[in-house]
XYZ file of N, CA, C and O in Angstrom:
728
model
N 0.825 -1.197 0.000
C 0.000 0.000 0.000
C 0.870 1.261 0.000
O 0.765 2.037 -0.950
N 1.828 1.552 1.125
C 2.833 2.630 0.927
C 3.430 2.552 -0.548
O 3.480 3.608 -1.179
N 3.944 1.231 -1.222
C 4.533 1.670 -2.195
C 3.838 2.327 -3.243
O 4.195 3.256 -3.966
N 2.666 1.610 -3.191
C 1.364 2.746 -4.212
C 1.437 4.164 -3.926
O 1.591 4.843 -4.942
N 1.383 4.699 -3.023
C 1.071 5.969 -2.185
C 2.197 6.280 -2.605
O 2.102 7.187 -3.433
N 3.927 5.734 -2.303
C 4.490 6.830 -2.955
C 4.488 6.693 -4.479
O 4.454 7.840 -4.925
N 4.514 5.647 -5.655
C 4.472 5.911 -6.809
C 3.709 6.748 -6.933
O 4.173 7.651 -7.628
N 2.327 7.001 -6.466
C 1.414 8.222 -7.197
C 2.161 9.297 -6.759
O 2.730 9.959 -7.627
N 2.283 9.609 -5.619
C 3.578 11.187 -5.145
C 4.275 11.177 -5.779
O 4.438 12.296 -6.266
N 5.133 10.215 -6.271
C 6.541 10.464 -7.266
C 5.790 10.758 -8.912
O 6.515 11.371 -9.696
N 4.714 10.437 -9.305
C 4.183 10.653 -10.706
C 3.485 11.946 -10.600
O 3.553 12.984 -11.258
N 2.595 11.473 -9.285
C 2.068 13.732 -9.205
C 3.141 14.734 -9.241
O 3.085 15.864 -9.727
N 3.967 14.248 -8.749
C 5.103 15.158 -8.448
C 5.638 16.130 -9.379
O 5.610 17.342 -9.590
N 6.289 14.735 -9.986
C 6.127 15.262 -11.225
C 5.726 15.769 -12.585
O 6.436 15.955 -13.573
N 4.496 15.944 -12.429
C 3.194 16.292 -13.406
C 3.570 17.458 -12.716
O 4.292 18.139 -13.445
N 3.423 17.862 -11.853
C 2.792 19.414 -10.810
C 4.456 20.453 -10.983
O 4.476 21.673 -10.818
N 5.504 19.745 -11.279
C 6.327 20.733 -11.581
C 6.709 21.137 -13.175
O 7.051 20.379 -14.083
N 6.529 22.601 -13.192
C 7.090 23.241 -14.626
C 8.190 22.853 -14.940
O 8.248 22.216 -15.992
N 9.272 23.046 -14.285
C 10.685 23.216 -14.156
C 11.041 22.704 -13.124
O 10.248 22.625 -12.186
N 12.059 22.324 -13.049
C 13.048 21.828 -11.805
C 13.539 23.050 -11.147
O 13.794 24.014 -11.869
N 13.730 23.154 -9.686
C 14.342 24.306 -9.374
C 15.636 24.131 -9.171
O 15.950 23.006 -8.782
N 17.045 25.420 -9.413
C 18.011 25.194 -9.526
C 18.380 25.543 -7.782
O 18.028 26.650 -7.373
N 19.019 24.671 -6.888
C 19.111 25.430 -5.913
C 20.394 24.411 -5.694
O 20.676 23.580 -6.556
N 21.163 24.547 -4.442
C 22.115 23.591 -4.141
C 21.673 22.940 -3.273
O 22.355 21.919 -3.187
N 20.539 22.959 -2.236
C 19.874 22.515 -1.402
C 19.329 23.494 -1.006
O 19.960 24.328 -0.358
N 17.815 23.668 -1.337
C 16.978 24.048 -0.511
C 16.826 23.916 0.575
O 16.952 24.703 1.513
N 16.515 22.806 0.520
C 16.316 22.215 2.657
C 17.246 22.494 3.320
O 16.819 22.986 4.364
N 18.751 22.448 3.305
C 19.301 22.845 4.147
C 19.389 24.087 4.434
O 19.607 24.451 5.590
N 19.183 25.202 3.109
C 19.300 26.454 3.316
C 17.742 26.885 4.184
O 17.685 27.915 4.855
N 16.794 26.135 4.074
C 15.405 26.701 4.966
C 16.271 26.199 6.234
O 16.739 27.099 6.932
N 16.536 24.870 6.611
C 16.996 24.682 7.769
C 17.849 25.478 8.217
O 18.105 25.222 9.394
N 18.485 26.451 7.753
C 19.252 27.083 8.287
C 19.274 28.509 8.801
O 20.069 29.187 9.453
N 18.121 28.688 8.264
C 17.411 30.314 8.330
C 16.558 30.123 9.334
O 15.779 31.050 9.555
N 16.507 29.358 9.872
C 15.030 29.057 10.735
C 14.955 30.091 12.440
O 15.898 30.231 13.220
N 13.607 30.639 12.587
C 13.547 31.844 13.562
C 12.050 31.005 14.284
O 11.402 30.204 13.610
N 11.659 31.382 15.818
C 10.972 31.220 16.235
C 10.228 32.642 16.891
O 10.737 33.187 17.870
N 9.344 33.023 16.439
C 8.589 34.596 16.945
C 8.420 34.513 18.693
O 8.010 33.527 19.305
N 8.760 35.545 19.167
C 8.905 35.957 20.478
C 7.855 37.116 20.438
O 7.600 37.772 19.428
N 7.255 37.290 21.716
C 6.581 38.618 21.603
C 7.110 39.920 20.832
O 6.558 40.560 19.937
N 8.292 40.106 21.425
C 9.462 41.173 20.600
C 10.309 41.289 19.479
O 10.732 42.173 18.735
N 10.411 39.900 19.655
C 11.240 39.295 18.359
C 11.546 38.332 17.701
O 10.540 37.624 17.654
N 12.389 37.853 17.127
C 12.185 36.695 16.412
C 13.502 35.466 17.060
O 14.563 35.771 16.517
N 13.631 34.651 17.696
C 14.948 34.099 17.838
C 15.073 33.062 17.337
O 14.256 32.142 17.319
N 16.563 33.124 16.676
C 16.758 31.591 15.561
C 16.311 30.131 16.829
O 15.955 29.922 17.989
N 16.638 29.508 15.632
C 16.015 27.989 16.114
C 16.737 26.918 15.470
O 17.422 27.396 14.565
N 16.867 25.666 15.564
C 17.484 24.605 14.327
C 16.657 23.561 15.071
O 16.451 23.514 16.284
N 16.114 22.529 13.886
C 16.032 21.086 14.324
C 17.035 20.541 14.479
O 18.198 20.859 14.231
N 16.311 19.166 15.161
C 16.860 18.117 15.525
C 16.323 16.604 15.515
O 15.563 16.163 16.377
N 16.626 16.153 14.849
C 16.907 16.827 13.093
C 15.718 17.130 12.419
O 14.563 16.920 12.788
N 16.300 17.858 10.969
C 15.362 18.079 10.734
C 14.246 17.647 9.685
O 14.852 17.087 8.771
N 13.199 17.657 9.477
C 12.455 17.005 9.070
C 12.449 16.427 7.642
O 12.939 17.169 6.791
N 12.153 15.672 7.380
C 11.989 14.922 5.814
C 11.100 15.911 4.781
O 11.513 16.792 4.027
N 10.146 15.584 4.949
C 9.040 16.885 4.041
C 9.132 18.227 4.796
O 8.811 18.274 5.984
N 9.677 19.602 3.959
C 8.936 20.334 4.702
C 7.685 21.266 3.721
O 7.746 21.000 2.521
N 6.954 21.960 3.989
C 5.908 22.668 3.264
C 5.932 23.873 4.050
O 5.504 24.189 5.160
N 6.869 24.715 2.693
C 6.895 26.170 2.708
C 5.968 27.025 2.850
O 6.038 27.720 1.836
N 4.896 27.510 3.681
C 3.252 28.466 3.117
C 3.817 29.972 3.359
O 4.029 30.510 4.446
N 4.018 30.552 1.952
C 3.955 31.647 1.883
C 2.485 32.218 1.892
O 1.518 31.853 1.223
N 2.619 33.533 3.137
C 1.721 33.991 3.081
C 1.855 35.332 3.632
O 2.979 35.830 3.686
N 0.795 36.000 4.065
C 0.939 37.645 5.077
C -0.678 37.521 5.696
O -1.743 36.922 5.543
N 0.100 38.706 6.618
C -1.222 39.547 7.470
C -2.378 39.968 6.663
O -3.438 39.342 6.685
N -2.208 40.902 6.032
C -2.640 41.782 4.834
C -3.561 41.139 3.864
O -4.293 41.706 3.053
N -3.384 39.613 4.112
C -3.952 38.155 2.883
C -5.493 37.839 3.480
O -5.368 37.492 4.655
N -6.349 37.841 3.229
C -7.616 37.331 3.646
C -7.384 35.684 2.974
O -8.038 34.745 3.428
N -6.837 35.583 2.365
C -7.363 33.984 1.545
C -6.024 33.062 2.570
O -6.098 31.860 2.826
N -4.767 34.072 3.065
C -4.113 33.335 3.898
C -4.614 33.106 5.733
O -4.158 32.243 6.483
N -5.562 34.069 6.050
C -6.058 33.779 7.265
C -7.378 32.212 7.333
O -7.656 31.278 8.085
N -7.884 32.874 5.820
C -8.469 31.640 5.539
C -7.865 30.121 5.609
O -8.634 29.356 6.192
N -7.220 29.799 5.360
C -6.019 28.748 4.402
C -5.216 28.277 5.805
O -4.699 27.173 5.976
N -5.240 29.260 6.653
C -4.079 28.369 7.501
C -5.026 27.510 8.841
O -4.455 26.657 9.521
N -6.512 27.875 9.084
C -6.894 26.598 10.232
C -6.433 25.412 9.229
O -5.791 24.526 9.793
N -6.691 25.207 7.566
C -6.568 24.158 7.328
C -5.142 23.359 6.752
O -4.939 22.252 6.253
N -4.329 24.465 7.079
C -2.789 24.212 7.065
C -2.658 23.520 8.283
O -1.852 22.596 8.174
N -3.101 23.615 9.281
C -2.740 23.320 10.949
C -3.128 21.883 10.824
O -2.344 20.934 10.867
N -4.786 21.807 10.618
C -5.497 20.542 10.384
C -4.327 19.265 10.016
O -4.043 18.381 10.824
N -3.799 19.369 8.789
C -3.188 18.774 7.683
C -2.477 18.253 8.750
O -2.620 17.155 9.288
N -1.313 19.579 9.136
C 0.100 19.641 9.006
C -0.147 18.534 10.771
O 0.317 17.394 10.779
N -0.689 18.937 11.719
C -1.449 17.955 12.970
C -1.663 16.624 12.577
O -1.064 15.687 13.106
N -2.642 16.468 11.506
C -2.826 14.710 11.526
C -2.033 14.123 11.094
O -1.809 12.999 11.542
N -1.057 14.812 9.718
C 0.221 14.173 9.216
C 1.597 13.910 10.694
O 2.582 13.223 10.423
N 1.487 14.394 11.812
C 2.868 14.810 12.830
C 2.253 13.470 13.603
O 2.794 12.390 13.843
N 1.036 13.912 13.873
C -0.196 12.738 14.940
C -0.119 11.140 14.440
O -0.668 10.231 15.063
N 0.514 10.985 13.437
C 0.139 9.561 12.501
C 1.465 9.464 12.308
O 1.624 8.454 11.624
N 2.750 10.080 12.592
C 4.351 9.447 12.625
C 4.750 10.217 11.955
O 5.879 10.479 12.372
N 4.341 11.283 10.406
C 5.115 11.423 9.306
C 6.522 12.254 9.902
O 6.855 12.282 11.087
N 6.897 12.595 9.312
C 8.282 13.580 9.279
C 8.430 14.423 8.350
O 9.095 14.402 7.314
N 7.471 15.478 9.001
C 7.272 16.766 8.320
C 6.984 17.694 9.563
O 6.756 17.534 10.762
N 7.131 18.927 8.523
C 6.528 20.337 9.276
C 6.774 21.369 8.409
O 7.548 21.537 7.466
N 5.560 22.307 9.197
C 5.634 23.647 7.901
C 6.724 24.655 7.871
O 7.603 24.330 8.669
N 7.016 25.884 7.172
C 7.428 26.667 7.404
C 7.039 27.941 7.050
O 6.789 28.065 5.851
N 6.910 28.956 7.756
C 6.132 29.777 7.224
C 7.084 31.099 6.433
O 8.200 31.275 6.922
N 6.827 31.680 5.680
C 7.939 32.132 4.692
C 7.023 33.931 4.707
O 6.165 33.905 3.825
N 7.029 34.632 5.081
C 6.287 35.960 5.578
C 6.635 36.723 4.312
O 7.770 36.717 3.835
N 5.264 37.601 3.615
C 5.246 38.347 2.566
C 5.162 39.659 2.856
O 5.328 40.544 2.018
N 4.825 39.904 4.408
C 4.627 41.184 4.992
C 5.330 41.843 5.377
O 6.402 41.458 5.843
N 4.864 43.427 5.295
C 6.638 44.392 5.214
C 7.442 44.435 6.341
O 8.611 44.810 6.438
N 6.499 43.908 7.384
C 7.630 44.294 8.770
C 7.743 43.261 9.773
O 6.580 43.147 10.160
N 8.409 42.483 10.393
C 8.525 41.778 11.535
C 7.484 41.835 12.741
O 6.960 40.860 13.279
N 7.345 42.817 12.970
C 5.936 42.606 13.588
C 4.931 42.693 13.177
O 4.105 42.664 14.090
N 4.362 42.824 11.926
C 3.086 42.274 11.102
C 3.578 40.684 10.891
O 2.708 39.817 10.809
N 4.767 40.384 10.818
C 4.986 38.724 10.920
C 4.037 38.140 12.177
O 2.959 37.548 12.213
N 5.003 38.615 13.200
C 4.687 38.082 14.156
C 3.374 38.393 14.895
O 2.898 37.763 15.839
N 3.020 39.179 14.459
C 1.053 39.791 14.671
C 0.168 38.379 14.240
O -0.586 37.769 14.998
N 0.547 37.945 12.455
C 0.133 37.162 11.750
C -0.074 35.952 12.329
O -1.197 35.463 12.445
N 1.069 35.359 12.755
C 1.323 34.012 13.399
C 0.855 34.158 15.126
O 0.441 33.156 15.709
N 0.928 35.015 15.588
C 0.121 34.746 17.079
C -1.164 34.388 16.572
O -1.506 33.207 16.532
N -2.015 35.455 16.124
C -3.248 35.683 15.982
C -3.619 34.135 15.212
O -4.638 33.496 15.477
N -2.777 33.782 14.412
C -3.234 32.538 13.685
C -2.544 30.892 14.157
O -2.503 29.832 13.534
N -2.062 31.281 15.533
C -1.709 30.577 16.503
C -0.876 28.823 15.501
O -1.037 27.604 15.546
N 0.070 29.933 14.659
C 0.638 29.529 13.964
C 1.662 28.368 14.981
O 1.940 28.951 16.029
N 2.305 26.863 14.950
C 2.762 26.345 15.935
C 4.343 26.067 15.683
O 5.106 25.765 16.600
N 4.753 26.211 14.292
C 5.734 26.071 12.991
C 6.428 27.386 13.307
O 5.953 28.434 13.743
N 8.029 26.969 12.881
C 8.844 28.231 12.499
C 8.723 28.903 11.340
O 8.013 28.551 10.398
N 9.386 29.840 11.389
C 9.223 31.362 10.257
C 10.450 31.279 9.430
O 11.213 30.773 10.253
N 10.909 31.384 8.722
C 12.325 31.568 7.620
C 12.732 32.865 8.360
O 11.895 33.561 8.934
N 13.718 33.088 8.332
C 14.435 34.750 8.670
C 13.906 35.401 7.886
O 14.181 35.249 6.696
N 13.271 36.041 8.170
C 12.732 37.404 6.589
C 13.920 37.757 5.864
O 13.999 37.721 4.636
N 15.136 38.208 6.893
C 16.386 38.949 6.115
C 17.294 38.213 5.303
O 17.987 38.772 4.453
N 17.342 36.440 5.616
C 17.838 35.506 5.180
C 16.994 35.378 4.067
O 17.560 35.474 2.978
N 15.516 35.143 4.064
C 14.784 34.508 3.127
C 14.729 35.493 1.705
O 14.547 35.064 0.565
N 14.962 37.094 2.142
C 15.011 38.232 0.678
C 16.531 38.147 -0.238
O 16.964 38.719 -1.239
N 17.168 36.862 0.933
C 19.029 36.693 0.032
C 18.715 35.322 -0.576
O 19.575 34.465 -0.784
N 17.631 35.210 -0.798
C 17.657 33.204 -1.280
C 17.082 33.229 -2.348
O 16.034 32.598 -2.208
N 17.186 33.644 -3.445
C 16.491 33.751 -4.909
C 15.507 32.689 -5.859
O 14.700 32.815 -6.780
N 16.013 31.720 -5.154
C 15.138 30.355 -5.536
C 14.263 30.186 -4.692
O 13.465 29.258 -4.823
N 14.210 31.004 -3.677
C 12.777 31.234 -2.404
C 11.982 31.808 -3.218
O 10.891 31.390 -3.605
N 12.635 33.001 -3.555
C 11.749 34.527 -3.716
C 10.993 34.239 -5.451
O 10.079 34.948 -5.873
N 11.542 33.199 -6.169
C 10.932 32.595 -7.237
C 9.846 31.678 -7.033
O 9.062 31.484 -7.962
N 9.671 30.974 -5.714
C 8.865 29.862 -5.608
C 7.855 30.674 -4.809
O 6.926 30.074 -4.267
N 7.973 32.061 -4.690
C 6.828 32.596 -3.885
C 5.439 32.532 -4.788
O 4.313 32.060 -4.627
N 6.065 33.194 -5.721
C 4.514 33.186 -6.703
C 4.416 34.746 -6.974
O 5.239 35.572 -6.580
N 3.164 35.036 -7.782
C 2.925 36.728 -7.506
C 2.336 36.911 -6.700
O 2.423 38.118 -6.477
N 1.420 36.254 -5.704
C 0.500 36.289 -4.391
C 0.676 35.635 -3.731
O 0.998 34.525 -4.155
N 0.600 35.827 -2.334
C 0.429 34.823 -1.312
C -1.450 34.272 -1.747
O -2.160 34.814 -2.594
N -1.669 33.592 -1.237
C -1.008 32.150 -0.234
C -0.500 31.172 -1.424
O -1.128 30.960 -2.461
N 0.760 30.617 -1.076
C 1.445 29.623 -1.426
C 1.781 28.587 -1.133
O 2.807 29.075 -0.660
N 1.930 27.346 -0.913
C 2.807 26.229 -0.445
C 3.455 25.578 -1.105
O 2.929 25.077 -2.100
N 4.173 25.447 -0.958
C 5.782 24.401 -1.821
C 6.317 23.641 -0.917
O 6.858 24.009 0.125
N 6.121 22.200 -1.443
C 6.401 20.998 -0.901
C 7.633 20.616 -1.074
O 7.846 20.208 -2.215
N 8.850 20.590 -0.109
C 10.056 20.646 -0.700
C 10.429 18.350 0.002
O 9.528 17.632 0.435
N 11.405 18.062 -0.107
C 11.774 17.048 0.250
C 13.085 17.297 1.030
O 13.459 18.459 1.193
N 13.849 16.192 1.552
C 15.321 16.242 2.091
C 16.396 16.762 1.285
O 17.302 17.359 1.866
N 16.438 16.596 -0.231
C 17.158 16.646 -1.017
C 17.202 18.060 -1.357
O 18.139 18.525 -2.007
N 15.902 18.992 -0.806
C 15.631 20.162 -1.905
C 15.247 20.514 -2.727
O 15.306 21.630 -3.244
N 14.347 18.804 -3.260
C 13.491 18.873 -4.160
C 12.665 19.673 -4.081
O 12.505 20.177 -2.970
N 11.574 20.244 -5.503
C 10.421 20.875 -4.947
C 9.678 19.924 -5.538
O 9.645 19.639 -6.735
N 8.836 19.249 -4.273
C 7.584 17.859 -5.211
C 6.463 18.959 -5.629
O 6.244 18.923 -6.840
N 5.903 19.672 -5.111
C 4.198 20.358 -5.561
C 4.999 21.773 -5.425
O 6.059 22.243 -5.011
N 3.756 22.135 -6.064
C 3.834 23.790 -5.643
C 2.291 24.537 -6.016
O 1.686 23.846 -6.836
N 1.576 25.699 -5.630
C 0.387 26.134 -5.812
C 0.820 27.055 -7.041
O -0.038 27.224 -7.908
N 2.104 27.690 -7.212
C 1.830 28.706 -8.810
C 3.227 28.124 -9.440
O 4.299 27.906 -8.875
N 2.853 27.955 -10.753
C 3.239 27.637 -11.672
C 3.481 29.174 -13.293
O 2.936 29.594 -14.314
N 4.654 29.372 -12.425
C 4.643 31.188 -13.255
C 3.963 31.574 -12.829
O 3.889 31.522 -11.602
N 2.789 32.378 -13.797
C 1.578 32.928 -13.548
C 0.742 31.916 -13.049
O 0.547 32.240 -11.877
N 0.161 30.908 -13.273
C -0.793 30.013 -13.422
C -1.304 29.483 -11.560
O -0.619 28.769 -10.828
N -1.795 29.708 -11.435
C -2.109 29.528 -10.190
C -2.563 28.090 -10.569
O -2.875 27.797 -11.723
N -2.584 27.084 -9.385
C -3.082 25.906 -9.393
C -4.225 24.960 -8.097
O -5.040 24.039 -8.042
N -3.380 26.234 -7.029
C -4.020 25.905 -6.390
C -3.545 25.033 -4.739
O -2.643 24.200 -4.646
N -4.481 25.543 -3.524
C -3.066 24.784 -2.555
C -3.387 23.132 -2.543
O -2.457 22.335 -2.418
N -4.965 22.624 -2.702
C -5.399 21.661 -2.787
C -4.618 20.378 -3.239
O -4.478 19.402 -2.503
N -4.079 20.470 -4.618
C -3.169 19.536 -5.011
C -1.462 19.527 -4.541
O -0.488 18.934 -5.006
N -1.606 20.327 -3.584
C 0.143 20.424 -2.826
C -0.530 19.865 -1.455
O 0.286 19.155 -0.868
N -1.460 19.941 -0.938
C -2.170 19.661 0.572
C -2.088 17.833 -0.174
O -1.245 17.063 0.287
N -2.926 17.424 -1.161
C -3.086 15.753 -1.203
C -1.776 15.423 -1.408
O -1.388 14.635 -0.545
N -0.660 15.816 -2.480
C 1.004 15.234 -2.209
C 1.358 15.034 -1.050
O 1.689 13.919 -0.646
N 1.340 16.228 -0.239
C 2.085 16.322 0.929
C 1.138 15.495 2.129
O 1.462 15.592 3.313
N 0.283 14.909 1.827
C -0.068 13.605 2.604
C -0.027 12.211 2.150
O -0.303 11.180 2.765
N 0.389 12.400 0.903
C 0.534 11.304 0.273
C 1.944 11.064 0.378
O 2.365 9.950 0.691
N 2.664 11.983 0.150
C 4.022 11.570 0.384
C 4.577 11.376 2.231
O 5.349 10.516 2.655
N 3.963 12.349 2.945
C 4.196 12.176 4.141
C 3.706 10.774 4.765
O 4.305 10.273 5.716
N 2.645 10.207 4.206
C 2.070 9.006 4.585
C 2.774 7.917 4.117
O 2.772 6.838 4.709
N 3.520 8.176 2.848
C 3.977 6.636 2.293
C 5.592 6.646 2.903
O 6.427 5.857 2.460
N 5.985 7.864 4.210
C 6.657 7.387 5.002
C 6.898 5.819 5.911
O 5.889 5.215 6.276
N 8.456 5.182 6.260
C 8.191 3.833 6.844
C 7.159 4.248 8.124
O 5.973 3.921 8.077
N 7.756 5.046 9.345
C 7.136 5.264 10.136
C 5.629 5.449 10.306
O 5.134 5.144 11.390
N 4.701 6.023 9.119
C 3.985 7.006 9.526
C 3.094 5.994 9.508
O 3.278 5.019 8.779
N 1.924 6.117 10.381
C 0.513 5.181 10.637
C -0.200 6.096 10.250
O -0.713 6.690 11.198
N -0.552 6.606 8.979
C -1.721 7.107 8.413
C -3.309 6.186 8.059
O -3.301 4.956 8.097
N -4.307 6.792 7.802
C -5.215 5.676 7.259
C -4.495 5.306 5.683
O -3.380 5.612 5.260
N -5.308 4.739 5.202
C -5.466 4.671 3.551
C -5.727 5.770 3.329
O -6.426 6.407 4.117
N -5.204 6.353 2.108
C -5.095 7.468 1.561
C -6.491 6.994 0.405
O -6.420 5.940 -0.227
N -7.522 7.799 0.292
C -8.706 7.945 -0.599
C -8.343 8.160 -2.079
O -9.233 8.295 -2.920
């Protein structure tokens, strides 16, 4: 059954990407930027270790479709952690100031780390996978792959088909005790 679950992730996967992204590792460079919001400020953070899938959600304060979008980012990102997988989100901030970040993520009792804003405007293969709008998610892997993504250039697609990868792939983990995937 897992091996089904991941062949379809490895064939969606690749249907859902335009292009390959050129990066030297993504994942390590998110892992490495990583900040946790403080009332005042932001203080770095690192796993241990760190996770297999992660899912980038670009978004902001300012976003109505991202206040929308994230109870069911939580939902996801909860039953996939609750069932073994080895994942977690990251949240990648479109908003102009550090404390509209951190306004964003209290209020949306966000539980996931933040990218460094100042790190994340020096990472060019970030600032390409943002999209022209928030809300975004990009499903990256260990390697730095990007498996899904919601915009495709212009083309919006949508977070729906990056939300079913990223349980499909998080599920056809050894560990993870998911149900059957529908």
């Amino acid at each position: 059954m897992r091996s089904e679950a991941l062949r379809v992730l490895l064939c969606a996967g690749s249907a859902l990407l335009a292009a390959p992204v050129a990066a030297e590792n993504l994942h390590a460079q998110v892992s490495a930027s990583l900040m946790r919001p403080e009332a005042r400020s932001l203080r770095p953070m690192q796993w241990s270790p760190p996770p297999r899938l992660i899912a980038l959600y670009f978004g902001a304060d300012w976003c109505a479709p991202c206040h929308a979008f994230v109870p069911t980012l939580r939902s996801v990102r909860d039953a996939l952690r609750q069932a073994g997988a080895d994942t977690e989100v990251v949240y990648v901030s479109q908003d102009e100031s550090e404390a509209a970040l951190r306004r964003y993520m209290r209020r949306q009792d966000m539980p996931w780390p933040v990218l460094d804003p100042r790190r994340a405007a020096r990472m060019p293969v970030l600032q390409a996978l943002a999209g022209p709008a928030p809300p975004n998610l990009v499903l990256i892997d260990a390697e730095g792959r990007v498996l899904a993504k919601g915009w495709h250039g212009r083309r919006y697609e949508g977070l729906q088909p990056v939300l079913k990868l990223w349980q499909a792939g998080a599920c056809a983990q050894e560990q993870a005790r998911c149900p059957p995937l529908e």
